[in-house]
Amino acid sequence: MAQVSTQFMAERIVGYLGPRGTHSEEVALCLYRGERGRFIPFASIDAAIRAVETGEVMECLVPVENSLEGSVNITLDTLAHEVNLFITKEMVWPVRHNLLVKAGTKHINVVVSHPQALAQCRYYLARFFPGAELKSVESTAEAAYLVASGAKNHAAVASLRAGEIYGLETVAADIQDNPNNYTRFIVLGRQQAEGRSGRRKTSVVCQINGERPGSLCDILQEFARRNVNLTKIESRPARTGLGVYIFFLDIDGDMEDDNIHAAVSAVKLKSLWFKNLGSYPVYAV
Amino acid sequence: MAQVSTQFMAERIVGYLGPRGTHSEEVALCLYRGERGRFIPFASIDAAIRAVETGEVMECLVPVENSLEGSVNITLDTLAHEVNLFITKEMVWPVRHNLLVKAGTKHINVVVSHPQALAQCRYYLARFFPGAELKSVESTAEAAYLVASGAKNHAAVASLRAGEIYGLETVAADIQDNPNNYTRFIVLGRQQAEGRSGRRKTSVVCQINGERPGSLCDILQEFARRNVNLTKIESRPARTGLGVYIFFLDIDGDMEDDNIHAAVSAVKLKSLWFKNLGSYPVYAV
C-alpha cells in the first residue's frame, strides 16, 4: 500500500537558498533522497520563504541557526512578521568547507568565498596560504563558479557539491577551524507536519508585557513547572520601538504531548501576541 | 574647581566605527560635546573594540542594538569572547536618513548607500524615485564620498554629518520609512564607569546549564523575586556546540543597588560562566 501511494504522490517542489551548489542545496538533496522532487534555487532567504506563501513552491528549506554565528535573523523575522507558515522538518547539518581549484592549478594566490566561510577557515588559510589574498563574494557556490570560469591562480572555499557541479578538484577537505560548526535548517510549509514518531520539537513565538518585572519569568515557569524543556529562547525586535521584543521559543516535544499543550495554552493566555509555528520531526545526518 | 580640573584633564581619545561621517561619528560628537577629545575612525566594530583593549584608544563608541534589526552580534560576541572591557555609557540615537546630492544635480538615476539604509528607505525611494537603481556600498559615509567624488546623477542616503563633511546638498531629510528606528550605542572602556546619578543600567553575561528544564527560569526568578526589571535578554552561541548558549542580561539600575547586587550574586553562583560588563549611565538625545 505504501508503495502505491508513493507512486501517485504529486511531485514535490522545494525552494532553497541558491544558487546551485550551496549548503542549502546539499541539505535538500540529502533530506529528500529517494523522493521525486524538483528543487528551485532562490536568490535570498526571504524570497524562498515568500514563494511558499504564494504557492510558487510547496515548501522551502532555509537555514535558521548556526552554532558559531547564531540565529539567521531574516528567517526568524520573516516567519514572525511577514508570512503565515509552519515549520515541518528540522535538519542539523555539519558545515564542511573545502578548498577547491580548477584542474591543473599550481599556485594559489587568491582564495575566494562568502565572507563567513573565509572567516571560519581563517587559521587554516593563514597557516597554509599565508600570502594569499582573501576575496569575498555573495555565496560559496558563486566562489566555485568563479574559479571554474577560469580566474587564474584562484581557489574557492565551498561545499563538495559545488565542486561536483563546477568540475573542480579538492585540494583539501574539511578545512574549517572549529569542529563545532553546525547549521540548523528548517523546512517551511503551508500546513502543519503530520505524524508523531521520532524526536519532535515545537516552535512558538510570542510577545509579552515587558514593562512588568518577571513577565518573562512567568512565561518560562509555565514550562518549568510541567517539566517541559526549552531548547532555545531568542529575542527579536517587535519593530514597534526600542526595547520591545518578541520571543521565539523552541520546545523539546510535540504540541500533542499533554504537558506541552497545557504549558503552551497558558503562555498563549499570558501573551499580548502569539503565533504557533508547529510541531515537526528533527533529522540529523 | 570643575573648570580647573577640566583644563588639566588628559585629552580623551575615542575610537568609533568609521569612516568619518557615519552615524557612530555623529553620536560620538554629540556625546562628548564641549570636551577636549580626538576621535579615531576604525574600519570595523571589532577593530574599534580591540583598540581599547590594546590601549591604542582610551575608549570606543560602537552600536549594540537597532530597534528594527536587533542586536549587533559582532559587538556582543567580541565583548563576551574576545576582550575584557566594561560598558561605561549608553546612548540611544534616532536613526535619520537623508537624501544627499552634489550641488547642481538635476536628475537622480542611482541611489547609493549601505544596504540596511537603502532597505530602511525602501518605500520612500519607490514612491519618489521609482526608476532609480539602488546601489550598495560599505557604509553611508562611503556613499556620500562617492557622490561628492562626482558620480553623475547619483544621490546618497546618509547622515547630515556626512553631507556636511563632503559638501553635499540635502534633497530631502528624514526619509526613513519607519519612525521607530533607533540605535543603542555603547561606550567601552578598561575601567568601570564612576558615579551614581541619573538613570543607570547594568549588563552581565552568563552561561547556565541548559540541559535541565527550568534553569533559565531559575535565573530570571532571582531578579523577579527582588522586583528587579530586565530591559533585555539575548541569547548568543557559546561556540562550544549547537544548542549551547550564553545570555546577555540588561538590568534596570546600578550594581550598587542592594536588590540588584543580591540578584546578580545569586545568578553568578548558579552560572557555569559569568562576566560583569558594568553599570553605566544612560543618555538620550
JSON list of N, CA and C in Angstrom, two decimals, chain A residues 65-70 73 92 178 180 182 184 210-214 216-217 220-221 224 227-229 231-237 239-242 245 247, chain B residues 65-70 92 178 180 182 184 210-214 216-217 220-221 224 227-229 231-237 239-242 245 247:
[
{"chain": "A", "resi": 65, "resn": "GLU", "atom": "N", "xyz": [19.79, 28.69, 12.05]},
{"chain": "A", "resi": 65, "resn": "GLU", "atom": "CA", "xyz": [20.73, 28.95, 13.15]},
{"chain": "A", "resi": 65, "resn": "GLU", "atom": "C", "xyz": [22.06, 28.27, 12.85]},
{"chain": "A", "resi": 66, "resn": "ASN", "atom": "N", "xyz": [23.15, 28.94, 13.19]},
{"chain": "A", "resi": 66, "resn": "ASN", "atom": "CA", "xyz": [24.48, 28.33, 13.09]},
{"chain": "A", "resi": 66, "resn": "ASN", "atom": "C", "xyz": [25.10, 28.34, 14.49]},
{"chain": "A", "resi": 67, "resn": "SER", "atom": "N", "xyz": [25.86, 27.27, 14.78]},
{"chain": "A", "resi": 67, "resn": "SER", "atom": "CA", "xyz": [26.40, 27.13, 16.15]},
{"chain": "A", "resi": 67, "resn": "SER", "atom": "C", "xyz": [27.45, 28.18, 16.49]},
{"chain": "A", "resi": 68, "resn": "LEU", "atom": "N", "xyz": [28.05, 28.83, 15.50]},
{"chain": "A", "resi": 68, "resn": "LEU", "atom": "CA", "xyz": [29.04, 29.87, 15.78]},
{"chain": "A", "resi": 68, "resn": "LEU", "atom": "C", "xyz": [28.48, 31.27, 15.58]},
{"chain": "A", "resi": 69, "resn": "GLU", "atom": "N", "xyz": [27.62, 31.44, 14.57]},
{"chain": "A", "resi": 69, "resn": "GLU", "atom": "CA", "xyz": [27.15, 32.78, 14.21]},
{"chain": "A", "resi": 69, "resn": "GLU", "atom": "C", "xyz": [25.81, 33.13, 14.84]},
{"chain": "A", "resi": 70, "resn": "GLY", "atom": "N", "xyz": [25.09, 32.12, 15.35]},
{"chain": "A", "resi": 70, "resn": "GLY", "atom": "CA", "xyz": [23.80, 32.40, 15.98]},
{"chain": "A", "resi": 70, "resn": "GLY", "atom": "C", "xyz": [22.66, 32.32, 14.98]},
{"chain": "A", "resi": 73, "resn": "ASN", "atom": "N", "xyz": [18.70, 35.92, 11.31]},
{"chain": "A", "resi": 73, "resn": "ASN", "atom": "CA", "xyz": [17.62, 36.84, 11.68]},
{"chain": "A", "resi": 73, "resn": "ASN", "atom": "C", "xyz": [16.56, 36.99, 10.60]},
{"chain": "A", "resi": 92, "resn": "VAL", "atom": "N", "xyz": [19.84, 19.08, 11.20]},
{"chain": "A", "resi": 92, "resn": "VAL", "atom": "CA", "xyz": [21.10, 19.64, 11.69]},
{"chain": "A", "resi": 92, "resn": "VAL", "atom": "C", "xyz": [22.21, 19.14, 10.78]},
{"chain": "A", "resi": 178, "resn": "ASN", "atom": "N", "xyz": [36.93, 25.43, 13.40]},
{"chain": "A", "resi": 178, "resn": "ASN", "atom": "CA", "xyz": [36.22, 24.97, 14.59]},
{"chain": "A", "resi": 178, "resn": "ASN", "atom": "C", "xyz": [35.37, 23.75, 14.23]},
{"chain": "A", "resi": 180, "resn": "ASN", "atom": "N", "xyz": [33.06, 22.46, 15.91]},
{"chain": "A", "resi": 180, "resn": "ASN", "atom": "CA", "xyz": [31.69, 22.61, 16.40]},
{"chain": "A", "resi": 180, "resn": "ASN", "atom": "C", "xyz": [30.88, 23.52, 15.50]},
{"chain": "A", "resi": 182, "resn": "TYR", "atom": "N", "xyz": [27.94, 23.74, 13.15]},
{"chain": "A", "resi": 182, "resn": "TYR", "atom": "CA", "xyz": [26.72, 23.09, 12.66]},
{"chain": "A", "resi": 182, "resn": "TYR", "atom": "C", "xyz": [25.71, 24.15, 12.26]},
{"chain": "A", "resi": 184, "resn": "ARG", "atom": "N", "xyz": [21.50, 24.59, 11.64]},
{"chain": "A", "resi": 184, "resn": "ARG", "atom": "CA", "xyz": [20.15, 24.04, 11.69]},
{"chain": "A", "resi": 184, "resn": "ARG", "atom": "C", "xyz": [19.38, 24.59, 10.49]},
{"chain": "A", "resi": 210, "resn": "GLY", "atom": "N", "xyz": [6.57, 43.47, 28.55]},
{"chain": "A", "resi": 210, "resn": "GLY", "atom": "CA", "xyz": [7.92, 43.53, 29.09]},
{"chain": "A", "resi": 210, "resn": "GLY", "atom": "C", "xyz": [8.10, 44.60, 30.15]},
{"chain": "A", "resi": 211, "resn": "GLU", "atom": "N", "xyz": [7.06, 45.40, 30.43]},
{"chain": "A", "resi": 211, "resn": "GLU", "atom": "CA", "xyz": [7.25, 46.50, 31.37]},
{"chain": "A", "resi": 211, "resn": "GLU", "atom": "C", "xyz": [7.13, 46.06, 32.83]},
{"chain": "A", "resi": 212, "resn": "ARG", "atom": "N", "xyz": [6.60, 44.85, 33.03]},
{"chain": "A", "resi": 212, "resn": "ARG", "atom": "CA", "xyz": [6.41, 44.35, 34.39]},
{"chain": "A", "resi": 212, "resn": "ARG", "atom": "C", "xyz": [7.59, 43.43, 34.74]},
{"chain": "A", "resi": 213, "resn": "PRO", "atom": "N", "xyz": [8.31, 43.68, 35.87]},
{"chain": "A", "resi": 213, "resn": "PRO", "atom": "CA", "xyz": [9.39, 42.76, 36.24]},
{"chain": "A", "resi": 213, "resn": "PRO", "atom": "C", "xyz": [8.85, 41.34, 36.34]},
{"chain": "A", "resi": 214, "resn": "GLY", "atom": "N", "xyz": [9.56, 40.38, 35.81]},
{"chain": "A", "resi": 214, "resn": "GLY", "atom": "CA", "xyz": [9.17, 38.99, 36.00]},
{"chain": "A", "resi": 214, "resn": "GLY", "atom": "C", "xyz": [8.21, 38.44, 34.96]},
{"chain": "A", "resi": 216, "resn": "LEU", "atom": "N", "xyz": [8.69, 37.67, 31.76]},
{"chain": "A", "resi": 216, "resn": "LEU", "atom": "CA", "xyz": [9.29, 36.56, 31.00]},
{"chain": "A", "resi": 216, "resn": "LEU", "atom": "C", "xyz": [9.44, 35.34, 31.90]},
{"chain": "A", "resi": 217, "resn": "CYS", "atom": "N", "xyz": [9.80, 35.61, 33.16]},
{"chain": "A", "resi": 217, "resn": "CYS", "atom": "CA", "xyz": [9.94, 34.53, 34.15]},
{"chain": "A", "resi": 217, "resn": "CYS", "atom": "C", "xyz": [8.61, 33.77, 34.30]},
{"chain": "A", "resi": 220, "resn": "LEU", "atom": "N", "xyz": [8.22, 31.41, 31.43]},
{"chain": "A", "resi": 220, "resn": "LEU", "atom": "CA", "xyz": [9.12, 30.26, 31.50]},
{"chain": "A", "resi": 220, "resn": "LEU", "atom": "C", "xyz": [8.69, 29.28, 32.59]},
{"chain": "A", "resi": 221, "resn": "GLN", "atom": "N", "xyz": [8.07, 29.83, 33.65]},
{"chain": "A", "resi": 221, "resn": "GLN", "atom": "CA", "xyz": [7.59, 28.96, 34.73]},
{"chain": "A", "resi": 221, "resn": "GLN", "atom": "C", "xyz": [6.50, 28.00, 34.27]},
{"chain": "A", "resi": 224, "resn": "ALA", "atom": "N", "xyz": [8.57, 25.19, 33.07]},
{"chain": "A", "resi": 224, "resn": "ALA", "atom": "CA", "xyz": [9.39, 24.54, 34.10]},
{"chain": "A", "resi": 224, "resn": "ALA", "atom": "C", "xyz": [8.53, 23.71, 35.04]},
{"chain": "A", "resi": 227, "resn": "ASN", "atom": "N", "xyz": [7.77, 20.48, 33.73]},
{"chain": "A", "resi": 227, "resn": "ASN", "atom": "CA", "xyz": [8.96, 19.71, 33.33]},
{"chain": "A", "resi": 227, "resn": "ASN", "atom": "C", "xyz": [9.17, 19.67, 31.81]},
{"chain": "A", "resi": 228, "resn": "VAL", "atom": "N", "xyz": [8.78, 20.73, 31.16]},
{"chain": "A", "resi": 228, "resn": "VAL", "atom": "CA", "xyz": [8.97, 20.84, 29.71]},
{"chain": "A", "resi": 228, "resn": "VAL", "atom": "C", "xyz": [10.28, 21.59, 29.46]},
{"chain": "A", "resi": 229, "resn": "ASN", "atom": "N", "xyz": [11.15, 21.03, 28.62]},
{"chain": "A", "resi": 229, "resn": "ASN", "atom": "CA", "xyz": [12.44, 21.68, 28.36]},
{"chain": "A", "resi": 229, "resn": "ASN", "atom": "C", "xyz": [12.38, 22.57, 27.12]},
{"chain": "A", "resi": 231, "resn": "THR", "atom": "N", "xyz": [14.62, 24.20, 24.26]},
{"chain": "A", "resi": 231, "resn": "THR", "atom": "CA", "xyz": [15.96, 24.02, 23.70]},
{"chain": "A", "resi": 231, "resn": "THR", "atom": "C", "xyz": [16.53, 25.36, 23.26]},
{"chain": "A", "resi": 232, "resn": "LYS", "atom": "N", "xyz": [15.68, 26.38, 23.17]},
{"chain": "A", "resi": 232, "resn": "LYS", "atom": "CA", "xyz": [16.18, 27.67, 22.71]},
{"chain": "A", "resi": 232, "resn": "LYS", "atom": "C", "xyz": [15.20, 28.78, 23.06]},
{"chain": "A", "resi": 233, "resn": "ILE", "atom": "N", "xyz": [15.72, 29.93, 23.43]},
{"chain": "A", "resi": 233, "resn": "ILE", "atom": "CA", "xyz": [14.90, 31.13, 23.55]},
{"chain": "A", "resi": 233, "resn": "ILE", "atom": "C", "xyz": [15.67, 32.25, 22.87]},
{"chain": "A", "resi": 234, "resn": "GLU", "atom": "N", "xyz": [14.97, 32.99, 22.04]},
{"chain": "A", "resi": 234, "resn": "GLU", "atom": "CA", "xyz": [15.66, 34.02, 21.26]},
{"chain": "A", "resi": 234, "resn": "GLU", "atom": "C", "xyz": [14.77, 35.26, 21.21]},
{"chain": "A", "resi": 235, "resn": "SER", "atom": "N", "xyz": [15.33, 36.41, 21.55]},
{"chain": "A", "resi": 235, "resn": "SER", "atom": "CA", "xyz": [14.54, 37.63, 21.45]},
{"chain": "A", "resi": 235, "resn": "SER", "atom": "C", "xyz": [14.84, 38.33, 20.13]},
{"chain": "A", "resi": 236, "resn": "ARG", "atom": "N", "xyz": [13.82, 38.89, 19.53]},
{"chain": "A", "resi": 236, "resn": "ARG", "atom": "CA", "xyz": [13.97, 39.69, 18.31]},
{"chain": "A", "resi": 236, "resn": "ARG", "atom": "C", "xyz": [13.13, 40.96, 18.48]},
{"chain": "A", "resi": 237, "resn": "PRO", "atom": "N", "xyz": [13.48, 42.03, 17.77]},
{"chain": "A", "resi": 237, "resn": "PRO", "atom": "CA", "xyz": [12.70, 43.27, 17.90]},
{"chain": "A", "resi": 237, "resn": "PRO", "atom": "C", "xyz": [11.24, 43.06, 17.47]},
{"chain": "A", "resi": 239, "resn": "ARG", "atom": "N", "xyz": [9.63, 45.51, 16.51]},
{"chain": "A", "resi": 239, "resn": "ARG", "atom": "CA", "xyz": [9.60, 46.56, 15.48]},
{"chain": "A", "resi": 239, "resn": "ARG", "atom": "C", "xyz": [8.64, 47.71, 15.78]},
{"chain": "A", "resi": 240, "resn": "THR", "atom": "N", "xyz": [8.18, 47.77, 17.04]},
{"chain": "A", "resi": 240, "resn": "THR", "atom": "CA", "xyz": [7.30, 48.88, 17.41]},
{"chain": "A", "resi": 240, "resn": "THR", "atom": "C", "xyz": [8.03, 49.90, 18.27]},
{"chain": "A", "resi": 241, "resn": "GLY", "atom": "N", "xyz": [9.28, 49.63, 18.63]},
{"chain": "A", "resi": 241, "resn": "GLY", "atom": "CA", "xyz": [10.06, 50.58, 19.41]},
{"chain": "A", "resi": 241, "resn": "GLY", "atom": "C", "xyz": [11.27, 49.91, 20.01]},
{"chain": "A", "resi": 242, "resn": "LEU", "atom": "N", "xyz": [12.25, 50.72, 20.43]},
{"chain": "A", "resi": 242, "resn": "LEU", "atom": "CA", "xyz": [13.45, 50.15, 21.04]},
{"chain": "A", "resi": 242, "resn": "LEU", "atom": "C", "xyz": [13.09, 49.54, 22.39]},
{"chain": "A", "resi": 245, "resn": "TYR", "atom": "N", "xyz": [10.24, 43.53, 22.53]},
{"chain": "A", "resi": 245, "resn": "TYR", "atom": "CA", "xyz": [10.73, 42.30, 21.90]},
{"chain": "A", "resi": 245, "resn": "TYR", "atom": "C", "xyz": [9.63, 41.27, 21.72]},
{"chain": "A", "resi": 247, "resn": "PHE", "atom": "N", "xyz": [9.58, 36.88, 21.53]},
{"chain": "A", "resi": 247, "resn": "PHE", "atom": "CA", "xyz": [10.44, 35.77, 21.92]},
{"chain": "A", "resi": 247, "resn": "PHE", "atom": "C", "xyz": [10.10, 34.52, 21.12]},
{"chain": "B", "resi": 65, "resn": "GLU", "atom": "N", "xyz": [22.63, 47.74, 19.32]},
{"chain": "B", "resi": 65, "resn": "GLU", "atom": "CA", "xyz": [21.28, 47.25, 19.03]},
{"chain": "B", "resi": 65, "resn": "GLU", "atom": "C", "xyz": [20.52, 48.27, 18.21]},
{"chain": "B", "resi": 66, "resn": "ASN", "atom": "N", "xyz": [19.73, 47.77, 17.25]},
{"chain": "B", "resi": 66, "resn": "ASN", "atom": "CA", "xyz": [18.83, 48.65, 16.50]},
{"chain": "B", "resi": 66, "resn": "ASN", "atom": "C", "xyz": [17.40, 48.15, 16.69]},
{"chain": "B", "resi": 67, "resn": "SER", "atom": "N", "xyz": [16.48, 49.10, 16.77]},
{"chain": "B", "resi": 67, "resn": "SER", "atom": "CA", "xyz": [15.09, 48.74, 17.10]},
{"chain": "B", "resi": 67, "resn": "SER", "atom": "C", "xyz": [14.42, 47.92, 16.00]},
{"chain": "B", "resi": 68, "resn": "LEU", "atom": "N", "xyz": [14.94, 47.95, 14.77]},
{"chain": "B", "resi": 68, "resn": "LEU", "atom": "CA", "xyz": [14.35, 47.16, 13.69]},
{"chain": "B", "resi": 68, "resn": "LEU", "atom": "C", "xyz": [15.17, 45.92, 13.37]},
{"chain": "B", "resi": 69, "resn": "GLU", "atom": "N", "xyz": [16.49, 46.03, 13.44]},
{"chain": "B", "resi": 69, "resn": "GLU", "atom": "CA", "xyz": [17.37, 44.94, 13.01]},
{"chain": "B", "resi": 69, "resn": "GLU", "atom": "C", "xyz": [17.80, 44.04, 14.15]},
{"chain": "B", "resi": 70, "resn": "GLY", "atom": "N", "xyz": [17.64, 44.48, 15.39]},
{"chain": "B", "resi": 70, "resn": "GLY", "atom": "CA", "xyz": [18.05, 43.68, 16.54]},
{"chain": "B", "resi": 70, "resn": "GLY", "atom": "C", "xyz": [19.48, 43.93, 16.95]},
{"chain": "B", "resi": 92, "resn": "VAL", "atom": "N", "xyz": [21.04, 56.40, 23.27]},
{"chain": "B", "resi": 92, "resn": "VAL", "atom": "CA", "xyz": [20.01, 56.00, 22.30]},
{"chain": "B", "resi": 92, "resn": "VAL", "atom": "C", "xyz": [19.87, 57.10, 21.27]},
{"chain": "B", "resi": 178, "resn": "ASN", "atom": "N", "xyz": [10.19, 53.90, 8.66]},
{"chain": "B", "resi": 178, "resn": "ASN", "atom": "CA", "xyz": [9.64, 53.58, 9.98]},
{"chain": "B", "resi": 178, "resn": "ASN", "atom": "C", "xyz": [10.16, 54.58, 11.00]},
{"chain": "B", "resi": 180, "resn": "ASN", "atom": "N", "xyz": [10.04, 54.38, 14.13]},
{"chain": "B", "resi": 180, "resn": "ASN", "atom": "CA", "xyz": [10.57, 53.71, 15.32]},
{"chain": "B", "resi": 180, "resn": "ASN", "atom": "C", "xyz": [11.97, 53.15, 15.08]},
{"chain": "B", "resi": 182, "resn": "TYR", "atom": "N", "xyz": [15.60, 53.37, 16.03]},
{"chain": "B", "resi": 182, "resn": "TYR", "atom": "CA", "xyz": [16.57, 53.87, 17.00]},
{"chain": "B", "resi": 182, "resn": "TYR", "atom": "C", "xyz": [17.75, 52.92, 17.10]},
{"chain": "B", "resi": 184, "resn": "ARG", "atom": "N", "xyz": [20.92, 51.84, 19.73]},
{"chain": "B", "resi": 184, "resn": "ARG", "atom": "CA", "xyz": [21.61, 52.00, 21.02]},
{"chain": "B", "resi": 184, "resn": "ARG", "atom": "C", "xyz": [23.10, 51.89, 20.77]},
{"chain": "B", "resi": 210, "resn": "GLY", "atom": "N", "xyz": [21.97, 24.42, 30.45]},
{"chain": "B", "resi": 210, "resn": "GLY", "atom": "CA", "xyz": [20.73, 24.43, 29.68]},
{"chain": "B", "resi": 210, "resn": "GLY", "atom": "C", "xyz": [20.06, 23.07, 29.57]},
{"chain": "B", "resi": 211, "resn": "GLU", "atom": "N", "xyz": [20.69, 22.03, 30.09]},
{"chain": "B", "resi": 211, "resn": "GLU", "atom": "CA", "xyz": [20.11, 20.70, 29.90]},
{"chain": "B", "resi": 211, "resn": "GLU", "atom": "C", "xyz": [19.01, 20.38, 30.89]},
{"chain": "B", "resi": 212, "resn": "ARG", "atom": "N", "xyz": [18.92, 21.21, 31.96]},
{"chain": "B", "resi": 212, "resn": "ARG", "atom": "CA", "xyz": [17.92, 20.98, 32.99]},
{"chain": "B", "resi": 212, "resn": "ARG", "atom": "C", "xyz": [16.72, 21.90, 32.71]},
{"chain": "B", "resi": 213, "resn": "PRO", "atom": "N", "xyz": [15.48, 21.32, 32.62]},
{"chain": "B", "resi": 213, "resn": "PRO", "atom": "CA", "xyz": [14.32, 22.20, 32.42]},
{"chain": "B", "resi": 213, "resn": "PRO", "atom": "C", "xyz": [14.27, 23.25, 33.53]},
{"chain": "B", "resi": 214, "resn": "GLY", "atom": "N", "xyz": [13.98, 24.47, 33.17]},
{"chain": "B", "resi": 214, "resn": "GLY", "atom": "CA", "xyz": [13.78, 25.50, 34.19]},
{"chain": "B", "resi": 214, "resn": "GLY", "atom": "C", "xyz": [15.03, 26.22, 34.64]},
{"chain": "B", "resi": 216, "resn": "LEU", "atom": "N", "xyz": [16.91, 28.46, 33.06]},
{"chain": "B", "resi": 216, "resn": "LEU", "atom": "CA", "xyz": [16.85, 29.89, 32.74]},
{"chain": "B", "resi": 216, "resn": "LEU", "atom": "C", "xyz": [15.80, 30.56, 33.63]},
{"chain": "B", "resi": 217, "resn": "CYS", "atom": "N", "xyz": [14.71, 29.83, 33.87]},
{"chain": "B", "resi": 217, "resn": "CYS", "atom": "CA", "xyz": [13.63, 30.33, 34.72]},
{"chain": "B", "resi": 217, "resn": "CYS", "atom": "C", "xyz": [14.17, 30.62, 36.13]},
{"chain": "B", "resi": 220, "resn": "LEU", "atom": "N", "xyz": [16.02, 33.87, 36.10]},
{"chain": "B", "resi": 220, "resn": "LEU", "atom": "CA", "xyz": [15.14, 35.04, 35.99]},
{"chain": "B", "resi": 220, "resn": "LEU", "atom": "C", "xyz": [14.38, 35.29, 37.30]},
{"chain": "B", "resi": 221, "resn": "GLN", "atom": "N", "xyz": [14.09, 34.19, 38.01]},
{"chain": "B", "resi": 221, "resn": "GLN", "atom": "CA", "xyz": [13.39, 34.34, 39.29]},
{"chain": "B", "resi": 221, "resn": "GLN", "atom": "C", "xyz": [14.20, 35.12, 40.31]},
{"chain": "B", "resi": 224, "resn": "ALA", "atom": "N", "xyz": [13.15, 38.54, 39.46]},
{"chain": "B", "resi": 224, "resn": "ALA", "atom": "CA", "xyz": [11.73, 38.82, 39.65]},
{"chain": "B", "resi": 224, "resn": "ALA", "atom": "C", "xyz": [11.37, 38.92, 41.13]},
{"chain": "B", "resi": 227, "resn": "ASN", "atom": "N", "xyz": [12.07, 42.13, 42.55]},
{"chain": "B", "resi": 227, "resn": "ASN", "atom": "CA", "xyz": [11.45, 43.24, 41.83]},
{"chain": "B", "resi": 227, "resn": "ASN", "atom": "C", "xyz": [12.44, 44.02, 40.96]},
{"chain": "B", "resi": 228, "resn": "VAL", "atom": "N", "xyz": [13.42, 43.30, 40.43]},
{"chain": "B", "resi": 228, "resn": "VAL", "atom": "CA", "xyz": [14.40, 43.92, 39.53]},
{"chain": "B", "resi": 228, "resn": "VAL", "atom": "C", "xyz": [13.94, 43.69, 38.10]},
{"chain": "B", "resi": 229, "resn": "ASN", "atom": "N", "xyz": [13.90, 44.76, 37.29]},
{"chain": "B", "resi": 229, "resn": "ASN", "atom": "CA", "xyz": [13.43, 44.61, 35.91]},
{"chain": "B", "resi": 229, "resn": "ASN", "atom": "C", "xyz": [14.60, 44.41, 34.95]},
{"chain": "B", "resi": 231, "resn": "THR", "atom": "N", "xyz": [15.72, 44.84, 31.15]},
{"chain": "B", "resi": 231, "resn": "THR", "atom": "CA", "xyz": [15.26, 45.56, 29.97]},
{"chain": "B", "resi": 231, "resn": "THR", "atom": "C", "xyz": [15.52, 44.74, 28.71]},
{"chain": "B", "resi": 232, "resn": "LYS", "atom": "N", "xyz": [16.36, 43.70, 28.82]},
{"chain": "B", "resi": 232, "resn": "LYS", "atom": "CA", "xyz": [16.68, 42.91, 27.65]},
{"chain": "B", "resi": 232, "resn": "LYS", "atom": "C", "xyz": [17.29, 41.58, 28.05]},
{"chain": "B", "resi": 233, "resn": "ILE", "atom": "N", "xyz": [16.95, 40.52, 27.31]},
{"chain": "B", "resi": 233, "resn": "ILE", "atom": "CA", "xyz": [17.65, 39.26, 27.44]},
{"chain": "B", "resi": 233, "resn": "ILE", "atom": "C", "xyz": [17.93, 38.78, 26.03]},
{"chain": "B", "resi": 234, "resn": "GLU", "atom": "N", "xyz": [19.16, 38.39, 25.79]},
{"chain": "B", "resi": 234, "resn": "GLU", "atom": "CA", "xyz": [19.54, 37.99, 24.43]},
{"chain": "B", "resi": 234, "resn": "GLU", "atom": "C", "xyz": [20.43, 36.76, 24.51]},
{"chain": "B", "resi": 235, "resn": "SER", "atom": "N", "xyz": [20.08, 35.72, 23.75]},
{"chain": "B", "resi": 235, "resn": "SER", "atom": "CA", "xyz": [20.95, 34.54, 23.73]},
{"chain": "B", "resi": 235, "resn": "SER", "atom": "C", "xyz": [21.90, 34.61, 22.54]},
{"chain": "B", "resi": 236, "resn": "ARG", "atom": "N", "xyz": [23.12, 34.18, 22.75]},
{"chain": "B", "resi": 236, "resn": "ARG", "atom": "CA", "xyz": [24.11, 34.08, 21.68]},
{"chain": "B", "resi": 236, "resn": "ARG", "atom": "C", "xyz": [24.81, 32.73, 21.82]},
{"chain": "B", "resi": 237, "resn": "PRO", "atom": "N", "xyz": [25.35, 32.20, 20.72]},
{"chain": "B", "resi": 237, "resn": "PRO", "atom": "CA", "xyz": [26.02, 30.90, 20.81]},
{"chain": "B", "resi": 237, "resn": "PRO", "atom": "C", "xyz": [27.21, 30.93, 21.78]},
{"chain": "B", "resi": 239, "resn": "ARG", "atom": "N", "xyz": [29.49, 28.89, 21.41]},
{"chain": "B", "resi": 239, "resn": "ARG", "atom": "CA", "xyz": [30.54, 28.47, 20.46]},
{"chain": "B", "resi": 239, "resn": "ARG", "atom": "C", "xyz": [31.16, 27.12, 20.81]},
{"chain": "B", "resi": 240, "resn": "THR", "atom": "N", "xyz": [30.53, 26.37, 21.72]},
{"chain": "B", "resi": 240, "resn": "THR", "atom": "CA", "xyz": [31.06, 25.05, 22.06]},
{"chain": "B", "resi": 240, "resn": "THR", "atom": "C", "xyz": [30.19, 23.95, 21.46]},
{"chain": "B", "resi": 241, "resn": "GLY", "atom": "N", "xyz": [29.10, 24.30, 20.79]},
{"chain": "B", "resi": 241, "resn": "GLY", "atom": "CA", "xyz": [28.24, 23.29, 20.17]},
{"chain": "B", "resi": 241, "resn": "GLY", "atom": "C", "xyz": [26.88, 23.88, 19.87]},
{"chain": "B", "resi": 242, "resn": "LEU", "atom": "N", "xyz": [26.15, 23.23, 18.97]},
{"chain": "B", "resi": 242, "resn": "LEU", "atom": "CA", "xyz": [24.81, 23.72, 18.63]},
{"chain": "B", "resi": 242, "resn": "LEU", "atom": "C", "xyz": [23.89, 23.54, 19.83]},
{"chain": "B", "resi": 245, "resn": "TYR", "atom": "N", "xyz": [24.18, 28.00, 24.77]},
{"chain": "B", "resi": 245, "resn": "TYR", "atom": "CA", "xyz": [24.06, 29.45, 24.65]},
{"chain": "B", "resi": 245, "resn": "TYR", "atom": "C", "xyz": [24.65, 30.18, 25.84]},
{"chain": "B", "resi": 247, "resn": "PHE", "atom": "N", "xyz": [23.79, 34.01, 27.79]},
{"chain": "B", "resi": 247, "resn": "PHE", "atom": "CA", "xyz": [22.72, 35.00, 27.85]},
{"chain": "B", "resi": 247, "resn": "PHE", "atom": "C", "xyz": [23.26, 36.35, 28.29]}
]
